[in-house]
């Protein structure tokens, strides 16, 4: 089974799906390549109005990095190699020249929450829970998500999410300004896509690109890329630490039982 899917919808939208429901749509290197393909497609096709990112099934948007793959990374250098690869992808996603949407069909934790943060809008299913749980694993956000979050919502709200490492319900996400729209379980994807269509309906892809460029110019002028990279470096240092490896071993042991 292919780990990602890329579909051109009839309404000038591109839908990218992480297709690993058996592991809660966790990210591995093949999924990273799928993200690159989606971003490249948008950049090359000027008729596309927006990129939608979602997960397969109705349980998880994305559970972050696949620990069964990445737990083999022990040193700071090994961790940085992986983290910076996905960090580069999320920088490209955040600064993409078209509107981007996280269609959060289920749990979005750890790196999954970083992916959602990189998008311009976050649309959640009513039962969706999300959170930057990295602190419970002895590390910080490692794909640039903390830096991006501080660009998206007020400082105190962002810090509350990052410091607590809690999993948060979608209705609280609306109060924090992180979630833009919530829909019921039943027709979640259809309603979410309809909401996106209505938002973009009156503007051409060129107009949308011009508006997005206003934010991108601000982010580039404030050295977003280098700030994300400093975050990634710090996470790499913590990754090498005993606290992180102990926490991940305990997590994997619980999954086996």
Coordinates of N, CA and C in Angstrom, one line a residue, residues 43-229:
X43 N 3.7 24.2 -6.5 CA 4.6 25.3 -7.1 C 4.6 25.3 -8.6
X44 N 4.5 24.1 -9.2 CA 4.6 24.0 -10.6 C 3.2 24.2 -11.4
X45 N 2.1 24.1 -10.7 CA 0.8 24.3 -11.3 C 0.1 25.5 -10.8
X46 N 0.1 26.6 -11.6 CA -0.4 27.8 -11.2 C -1.9 27.9 -11.1
X47 N -2.6 26.8 -11.5 CA -4.1 26.8 -11.5 C -4.6 26.3 -10.1
X48 N -3.7 25.7 -9.3 CA -4.1 25.1 -8.0 C -4.4 26.3 -7.1
X49 N -5.5 26.2 -6.4 CA -5.9 27.3 -5.5 C -5.4 27.0 -4.0
X50 N -5.3 25.8 -3.7 CA -4.9 25.5 -2.3 C -4.6 24.0 -2.1
X51 N -3.8 23.8 -1.1 CA -3.3 22.4 -0.7 C -4.0 22.0 0.6
X52 N -4.6 20.8 0.6 CA -5.3 20.3 1.8 C -4.4 19.1 2.2
X53 N -4.2 19.0 3.5 CA -3.4 17.9 4.1 C -4.3 17.1 5.1
X54 N -4.4 15.8 5.0 CA -5.3 15.1 5.9 C -4.6 13.7 6.1
X55 N -5.3 12.9 7.0 CA -4.8 11.6 7.2 C -5.8 10.5 6.8
X56 N -5.4 9.3 6.6 CA -6.3 8.3 6.2 C -7.1 7.8 7.4
X57 N -8.4 7.4 7.1 CA -9.2 6.9 8.2 C -9.8 8.1 9.0
X58 N -10.4 7.7 10.2 CA -11.1 8.7 11.0 C -10.6 8.7 12.4
X59 N -9.4 8.1 12.6 CA -8.8 8.1 14.0 C -7.7 9.1 14.2
X60 N -6.8 9.2 13.2 CA -5.6 10.0 13.3 C -5.3 10.9 12.1
X61 N -5.1 12.2 12.4 CA -4.5 13.1 11.3 C -3.0 12.7 11.1
X62 N -2.3 12.7 12.2 CA -0.9 12.3 12.2 C -0.4 12.2 13.6
X63 N 0.3 11.1 14.0 CA 0.8 10.9 15.3 C 2.3 11.4 15.4
X64 N 2.8 12.0 14.4 CA 4.2 12.5 14.5 C 5.1 11.5 13.8
X65 N 6.4 11.6 14.2 CA 7.4 10.7 13.7 C 7.2 9.3 14.1
X66 N 7.5 8.4 13.2 CA 7.3 6.9 13.5 C 8.5 6.5 14.4
X67 N 8.2 6.3 15.6 CA 9.2 6.0 16.6 C 9.9 4.6 16.3
X68 N 9.2 3.7 15.7 CA 9.8 2.4 15.4 C 10.9 2.6 14.3
X69 N 10.8 3.7 13.6 CA 11.8 4.0 12.6 C 12.9 4.9 13.2
X70 N 12.5 6.0 13.8 CA 13.4 7.0 14.2 C 14.1 6.8 15.6
X71 N 13.6 5.8 16.3 CA 14.2 5.5 17.6 C 15.6 4.9 17.4
X72 N 15.9 4.5 16.3 CA 17.3 4.0 16.0 C 18.3 5.1 15.9
X73 N 17.8 6.4 15.8 CA 18.7 7.5 15.8 C 19.1 7.9 17.2
X74 N 20.4 7.8 17.5 CA 20.8 8.0 18.9 C 21.6 9.3 19.2
X75 N 22.4 9.7 18.2 CA 23.3 10.8 18.4 C 22.6 12.1 18.0
X76 N 23.2 13.2 18.4 CA 22.8 14.5 18.0 C 22.8 14.7 16.5
X77 N 23.9 14.2 15.9 CA 24.1 14.3 14.5 C 23.0 13.5 13.7
X78 N 22.8 12.3 14.2 CA 21.8 11.4 13.5 C 20.4 12.1 13.6
X79 N 20.1 12.6 14.8 CA 18.8 13.2 15.0 C 18.6 14.5 14.1
X80 N 19.7 15.3 14.1 CA 19.6 16.5 13.3 C 19.4 16.2 11.8
X81 N 20.0 15.1 11.3 CA 19.8 14.8 9.9 C 18.3 14.5 9.6
X82 N 17.6 13.8 10.5 CA 16.2 13.5 10.2 C 15.4 14.7 10.5
X83 N 15.6 15.4 11.6 CA 14.7 16.5 12.0 C 14.8 17.6 11.0
X84 N 16.0 17.9 10.6 CA 16.2 19.1 9.6 C 15.5 18.7 8.3
X85 N 15.5 17.4 7.9 CA 14.9 17.1 6.6 C 13.4 17.4 6.7
X86 N 12.7 17.0 7.8 CA 11.3 17.3 7.9 C 11.1 18.8 8.2
X87 N 12.0 19.4 8.9 CA 11.9 20.9 9.1 C 12.0 21.7 7.9
X88 N 12.8 21.3 6.9 CA 12.9 21.9 5.6 C 11.6 21.8 4.9
X89 N 11.0 20.6 5.0 CA 9.7 20.4 4.3 C 8.6 21.3 4.9
X90 N 8.6 21.4 6.2 CA 7.5 22.2 6.9 C 7.8 23.7 6.6
X91 N 9.0 24.1 6.5 CA 9.3 25.5 6.1 C 8.7 25.8 4.7
X92 N 9.0 24.8 3.8 CA 8.4 25.0 2.4 C 6.9 25.0 2.4
X93 N 6.3 24.2 3.3 CA 4.9 24.2 3.4 C 4.3 25.5 4.0
X94 N 5.0 26.0 5.0 CA 4.5 27.2 5.6 C 4.6 28.4 4.7
X95 N 5.7 28.4 3.9 CA 5.9 29.5 2.9 C 5.4 29.2 1.5
X96 N 4.6 28.2 1.4 CA 4.1 27.8 0.0 C 3.3 29.0 -0.5
X97 N 3.3 29.1 -1.8 CA 2.7 30.3 -2.5 C 1.2 30.1 -2.7
X98 N 0.5 29.3 -2.0 CA -0.9 29.1 -2.1 C -1.5 28.8 -0.7
X99 N -2.7 29.0 -0.4 CA -3.3 28.7 0.9 C -3.2 27.2 1.2
X100 N -2.9 26.9 2.5 CA -2.8 25.5 2.9 C -3.7 25.2 4.1
X101 N -4.2 24.0 4.1 CA -5.3 23.6 5.1 C -4.9 22.2 5.7
X102 N -5.0 22.2 7.1 CA -4.9 20.9 7.7 C -6.3 20.4 8.0
X103 N -6.7 19.4 7.4 CA -8.0 18.8 7.6 C -7.8 17.7 8.6
X104 N -8.0 18.1 9.9 CA -7.6 17.2 11.0 C -8.7 16.2 11.4
X105 N -8.6 15.0 10.7 CA -9.6 14.0 10.8 C -9.5 13.2 12.1
X106 N -8.6 13.5 12.9 CA -8.4 12.7 14.1 C -7.2 13.3 14.9
X107 N -6.7 12.5 15.8 CA -5.6 12.9 16.7 C -4.4 13.5 15.9
X108 N -3.9 14.6 16.4 CA -2.7 15.3 15.8 C -1.8 15.6 17.0
X109 N -0.8 14.8 17.2 CA 0.1 15.0 18.3 C 1.5 15.0 17.9
X110 N 2.4 15.6 18.7 CA 3.8 15.7 18.4 C 4.0 16.3 17.0
X111 N 4.8 15.7 16.2 CA 5.1 16.2 14.9 C 3.8 16.4 14.0
X112 N 2.8 15.6 14.3 CA 1.5 15.8 13.6 C 0.9 17.2 13.9
X113 N 1.1 17.7 15.1 CA 0.7 19.0 15.5 C 1.5 20.1 14.8
X114 N 2.8 19.8 14.6 CA 3.7 20.7 13.9 C 3.3 20.8 12.4
X115 N 2.9 19.7 11.8 CA 2.4 19.8 10.4 C 1.2 20.7 10.3
X116 N 0.2 20.5 11.3 CA -1.0 21.3 11.3 C -0.6 22.8 11.5
X117 N 0.4 23.1 12.3 CA 0.8 24.4 12.5 C 1.3 25.1 11.3
X118 N 2.0 24.3 10.5 CA 2.6 24.9 9.3 C 1.6 25.3 8.3
X119 N 0.4 24.8 8.4 CA -0.7 25.1 7.5 C -1.3 26.5 7.9
X120 N -2.0 27.1 6.9 CA -2.6 28.4 7.2 C -3.9 28.3 8.0
X121 N -4.6 27.2 7.8 CA -5.9 27.0 8.5 C -5.9 25.5 9.0
X122 N -6.6 25.4 10.2 CA -6.8 24.1 10.8 C -8.3 23.8 11.0
X123 N -8.7 22.8 10.3 CA -10.2 22.4 10.4 C -10.2 21.0 11.1
X124 N -11.0 20.9 12.2 CA -10.9 19.7 13.0 C -12.3 19.1 13.1
X125 N -12.2 17.7 13.2 CA -13.4 17.0 13.5 C -13.7 17.2 15.0
X126 N -15.0 17.1 15.3 CA -15.4 17.5 16.7 C -14.7 16.7 17.8
X127 N -14.4 15.5 17.5 CA -13.7 14.7 18.6 C -12.2 14.7 18.5
X128 N -11.7 15.5 17.6 CA -10.2 15.6 17.4 C -9.5 16.2 18.7
X129 N -8.4 15.5 19.0 CA -7.5 16.1 20.1 C -6.1 16.3 19.5
X130 N -5.5 17.2 20.0 CA -4.1 17.6 19.5 C -3.2 18.1 20.6
X131 N -1.9 18.1 20.3 CA -1.1 18.6 21.3 C 0.4 18.4 21.0
X132 N 1.2 19.3 21.5 CA 2.7 19.3 21.4 C 3.2 18.4 22.6
X133 N 3.1 17.1 22.5 CA 3.4 16.2 23.6 C 4.9 15.9 23.7
X134 N 5.8 16.6 22.9 CA 7.2 16.3 22.9 C 7.8 16.4 24.2
X135 N 7.3 17.3 25.1 CA 7.9 17.5 26.4 C 7.9 16.3 27.2
X136 N 6.8 15.4 27.0 CA 6.7 14.2 27.7 C 7.8 13.1 27.3
X137 N 8.4 13.4 26.2 CA 9.5 12.5 25.7 C 10.8 13.1 25.9
X138 N 10.9 14.2 26.6 CA 12.2 14.7 27.0 C 12.9 15.6 25.8
X139 N 12.0 16.0 24.9 CA 12.5 16.8 23.8 C 11.6 18.0 23.6
X140 N 12.0 18.9 22.7 CA 11.1 20.0 22.3 C 10.6 19.7 20.9
X141 N 9.7 20.5 20.4 CA 9.3 20.4 19.0 C 10.6 20.4 18.2
X142 N 10.7 19.5 17.2 CA 11.9 19.3 16.4 C 11.8 19.5 14.9
X143 N 10.7 19.9 14.4 CA 10.5 20.2 13.0 C 10.2 21.7 12.8
X144 N 10.5 22.5 13.8 CA 10.2 23.9 13.6 C 8.8 24.4 14.1
X145 N 8.1 23.4 14.7 CA 6.7 23.7 15.1 C 6.5 24.8 16.1
X146 N 7.5 24.8 17.1 CA 7.4 25.8 18.1 C 7.5 27.2 17.6
X147 N 8.5 27.4 16.7 CA 8.7 28.7 16.0 C 7.5 29.1 15.2
X148 N 7.0 28.1 14.5 CA 5.8 28.5 13.6 C 4.6 28.8 14.4
X149 N 4.4 28.1 15.5 CA 3.3 28.3 16.4 C 3.3 29.8 16.9
X150 N 4.5 30.2 17.3 CA 4.6 31.6 17.8 C 4.3 32.7 16.8
X151 N 4.3 32.3 15.5 CA 4.0 33.2 14.4 C 2.4 33.2 14.2
X152 N 1.8 32.1 14.7 CA 0.4 31.9 14.3 C -0.6 32.4 15.4
X153 N -0.3 32.2 16.7 CA -1.2 32.6 17.8 C -0.4 33.4 18.8
X154 N -1.1 34.2 19.7 CA -0.4 35.0 20.7 C 0.5 34.2 21.6
X155 N 1.5 34.9 22.1 CA 2.7 34.3 22.8 C 2.2 33.4 24.0
X156 N 1.3 34.0 24.8 CA 0.9 33.2 26.0 C 0.1 32.0 25.7
X157 N -0.7 32.0 24.6 CA -1.4 30.8 24.2 C -0.5 29.8 23.6
X158 N 0.5 30.2 22.9 CA 1.4 29.3 22.3 C 2.2 28.6 23.4
X159 N 2.7 29.4 24.3 CA 3.5 28.9 25.4 C 2.7 27.9 26.3
X160 N 1.4 28.2 26.5 CA 0.6 27.3 27.2 C 0.5 25.9 26.6
X161 N 0.4 25.9 25.3 CA 0.4 24.6 24.5 C 1.7 23.9 24.6
X162 N 2.8 24.6 24.4 CA 4.1 24.0 24.4 C 4.6 23.6 25.8
X163 N 4.4 24.4 26.8 CA 4.9 24.1 28.1 C 4.2 22.9 28.7
X164 N 2.9 22.9 28.6 CA 2.1 21.9 29.2 C 2.2 20.5 28.7
X165 N 2.5 20.4 27.3 CA 2.6 19.1 26.6 C 1.4 18.3 26.7
X166 N 0.2 19.0 26.9 CA -1.1 18.4 27.1 C -1.7 18.1 25.7
X167 N -2.6 17.1 25.7 CA -3.5 16.8 24.6 C -4.7 17.6 24.8
X168 N -5.2 18.4 23.8 CA -6.2 19.4 23.9 C -7.4 19.1 23.0
X169 N -8.6 19.2 23.5 CA -9.8 18.9 22.7 C -10.0 20.1 21.7
X170 N -10.7 19.8 20.6 CA -10.8 20.7 19.5 C -11.5 22.0 19.9
X171 N -12.5 21.9 20.8 CA -13.2 23.2 21.3 C -12.3 24.1 22.0
X172 N -11.3 23.6 22.8 CA -10.3 24.4 23.4 C -9.4 25.0 22.4
X173 N -9.1 24.2 21.3 CA -8.3 24.7 20.2 C -8.9 25.9 19.6
X174 N -10.2 26.0 19.5 CA -10.9 27.2 18.9 C -10.7 28.4 19.8
X175 N -10.8 28.2 21.2 CA -10.6 29.2 22.1 C -9.2 29.8 22.1
X176 N -8.2 28.9 21.9 CA -6.8 29.3 21.8 C -6.5 30.0 20.5
X177 N -7.4 29.9 19.5 CA -7.1 30.5 18.2 C -6.3 29.6 17.3
X178 N -6.1 28.3 17.7 CA -5.3 27.4 16.9 C -6.2 26.7 15.9
X179 N -7.4 26.3 16.3 CA -8.4 25.7 15.4 C -9.3 26.7 14.8
X180 N -9.5 26.7 13.5 CA -10.3 27.7 12.8 C -11.7 27.3 12.6
X181 N -12.0 26.0 12.5 CA -13.3 25.5 12.3 C -13.5 24.1 12.7
X182 N -14.6 23.7 13.3 CA -14.9 22.4 13.8 C -16.2 21.9 13.1
X183 N -16.2 20.6 12.7 CA -17.4 20.0 12.1 C -17.7 18.7 12.8
X184 N -18.9 18.3 12.7 CA -19.4 17.0 13.2 C -18.7 15.8 12.6
X185 N -18.8 14.7 13.2 CA -18.1 13.5 12.8 C -18.6 13.0 11.4
X186 N -19.9 13.0 11.2 CA -20.5 12.3 10.0 C -20.0 12.7 8.7
X187 N -20.1 13.9 8.3 CA -19.7 14.4 7.0 C -18.4 15.3 7.1
X188 N -17.5 14.9 7.9 CA -16.4 15.8 8.2 C -15.6 16.2 7.0
X189 N -15.1 15.3 6.2 CA -14.3 15.7 5.1 C -15.1 16.5 4.1
X190 N -16.3 16.0 3.8 CA -17.1 16.8 2.8 C -17.4 18.2 3.3
X191 N -17.7 18.3 4.5 CA -18.0 19.7 5.1 C -16.8 20.5 5.1
X192 N -15.6 19.9 5.5 CA -14.4 20.7 5.5 C -14.0 21.2 4.2
X193 N -14.1 20.3 3.2 CA -13.7 20.7 1.8 C -14.7 21.8 1.3
X194 N -15.9 21.6 1.6 CA -16.9 22.7 1.2 C -16.6 24.0 1.8
X195 N -16.2 24.0 3.1 CA -15.8 25.3 3.8 C -14.6 25.9 3.1
X196 N -13.6 25.1 2.7 CA -12.5 25.6 1.9 C -12.9 26.2 0.6
X197 N -13.7 25.5 -0.1 CA -14.2 25.9 -1.4 C -14.9 27.3 -1.3
X198 N -15.7 27.4 -0.3 CA -16.4 28.7 -0.1 C -15.5 29.8 0.2
X199 N -14.4 29.5 1.0 CA -13.5 30.5 1.4 C -12.7 31.0 0.1
X200 N -12.4 30.1 -0.8 CA -11.5 30.5 -1.9 C -12.3 30.8 -3.2
X201 N -13.6 30.6 -3.2 CA -14.4 30.6 -4.4 C -14.2 31.9 -5.2
X202 N -14.2 33.0 -4.6 CA -14.3 34.3 -5.3 C -12.9 34.9 -5.8
X203 N -11.9 34.2 -5.4 CA -10.5 34.6 -5.8 C -9.8 33.7 -6.7
X204 N -9.1 34.2 -7.7 CA -8.3 33.4 -8.6 C -7.1 32.9 -7.9
X205 N -6.4 31.9 -8.5 CA -5.2 31.4 -7.9 C -4.1 32.4 -7.8
X206 N -4.1 33.3 -8.8 CA -3.1 34.4 -8.8 C -3.3 35.4 -7.6
X207 N -4.6 35.7 -7.4 CA -4.9 36.6 -6.3 C -4.6 35.9 -4.9
X208 N -4.9 34.7 -4.8 CA -4.6 33.9 -3.6 C -3.1 33.9 -3.3
X209 N -2.3 33.7 -4.4 CA -0.9 33.6 -4.3 C -0.3 35.0 -3.9
X210 N -0.9 36.1 -4.4 CA -0.5 37.4 -4.0 C -0.7 37.7 -2.5
X211 N -1.9 37.3 -2.0 CA -2.2 37.5 -0.6 C -1.2 36.7 0.3
X212 N -1.0 35.4 -0.1 CA -0.1 34.6 0.7 C 1.3 35.2 0.7
X213 N 1.7 35.8 -0.4 CA 3.0 36.4 -0.4 C 3.2 37.5 0.6
X214 N 2.2 38.1 1.0 CA 2.3 39.2 2.0 C 2.8 38.6 3.4
X215 N 2.3 37.4 3.8 CA 2.7 36.8 5.0 C 4.1 36.2 4.8
X216 N 4.3 35.6 3.6 CA 5.6 35.0 3.4 C 6.8 36.0 3.4
X217 N 6.5 37.2 2.9 CA 7.6 38.2 2.9 C 7.9 38.6 4.4
X218 N 6.9 38.7 5.2 CA 7.1 39.0 6.6 C 8.0 37.9 7.3
X219 N 7.6 36.6 7.1 CA 8.3 35.5 7.7 C 9.8 35.4 7.2
X220 N 10.0 35.7 5.9 CA 11.3 35.6 5.4 C 12.2 36.8 5.9
X221 N 11.6 38.0 6.1 CA 12.3 39.1 6.6 C 12.7 39.0 8.1
X222 N 11.9 38.1 8.8 CA 12.2 37.9 10.2 C 13.0 36.6 10.4
X223 N 13.7 36.1 9.3 CA 14.6 35.0 9.4 C 13.9 33.7 10.0
X224 N 12.7 33.5 9.5 CA 12.0 32.3 10.0 C 12.8 31.0 9.8
X225 N 13.5 30.8 8.7 CA 14.2 29.6 8.4 C 15.3 29.4 9.4
X226 N 16.1 30.4 9.7 CA 17.2 30.3 10.6 C 16.7 30.0 12.1
X227 N 15.5 30.7 12.4 CA 15.0 30.5 13.7 C 14.4 29.0 13.9
X228 N 13.8 28.5 12.8 CA 13.4 27.1 12.9 C 14.6 26.2 13.0
X229 N 15.7 26.5 12.3 CA 16.9 25.7 12.4 C 17.5 25.7 13.8

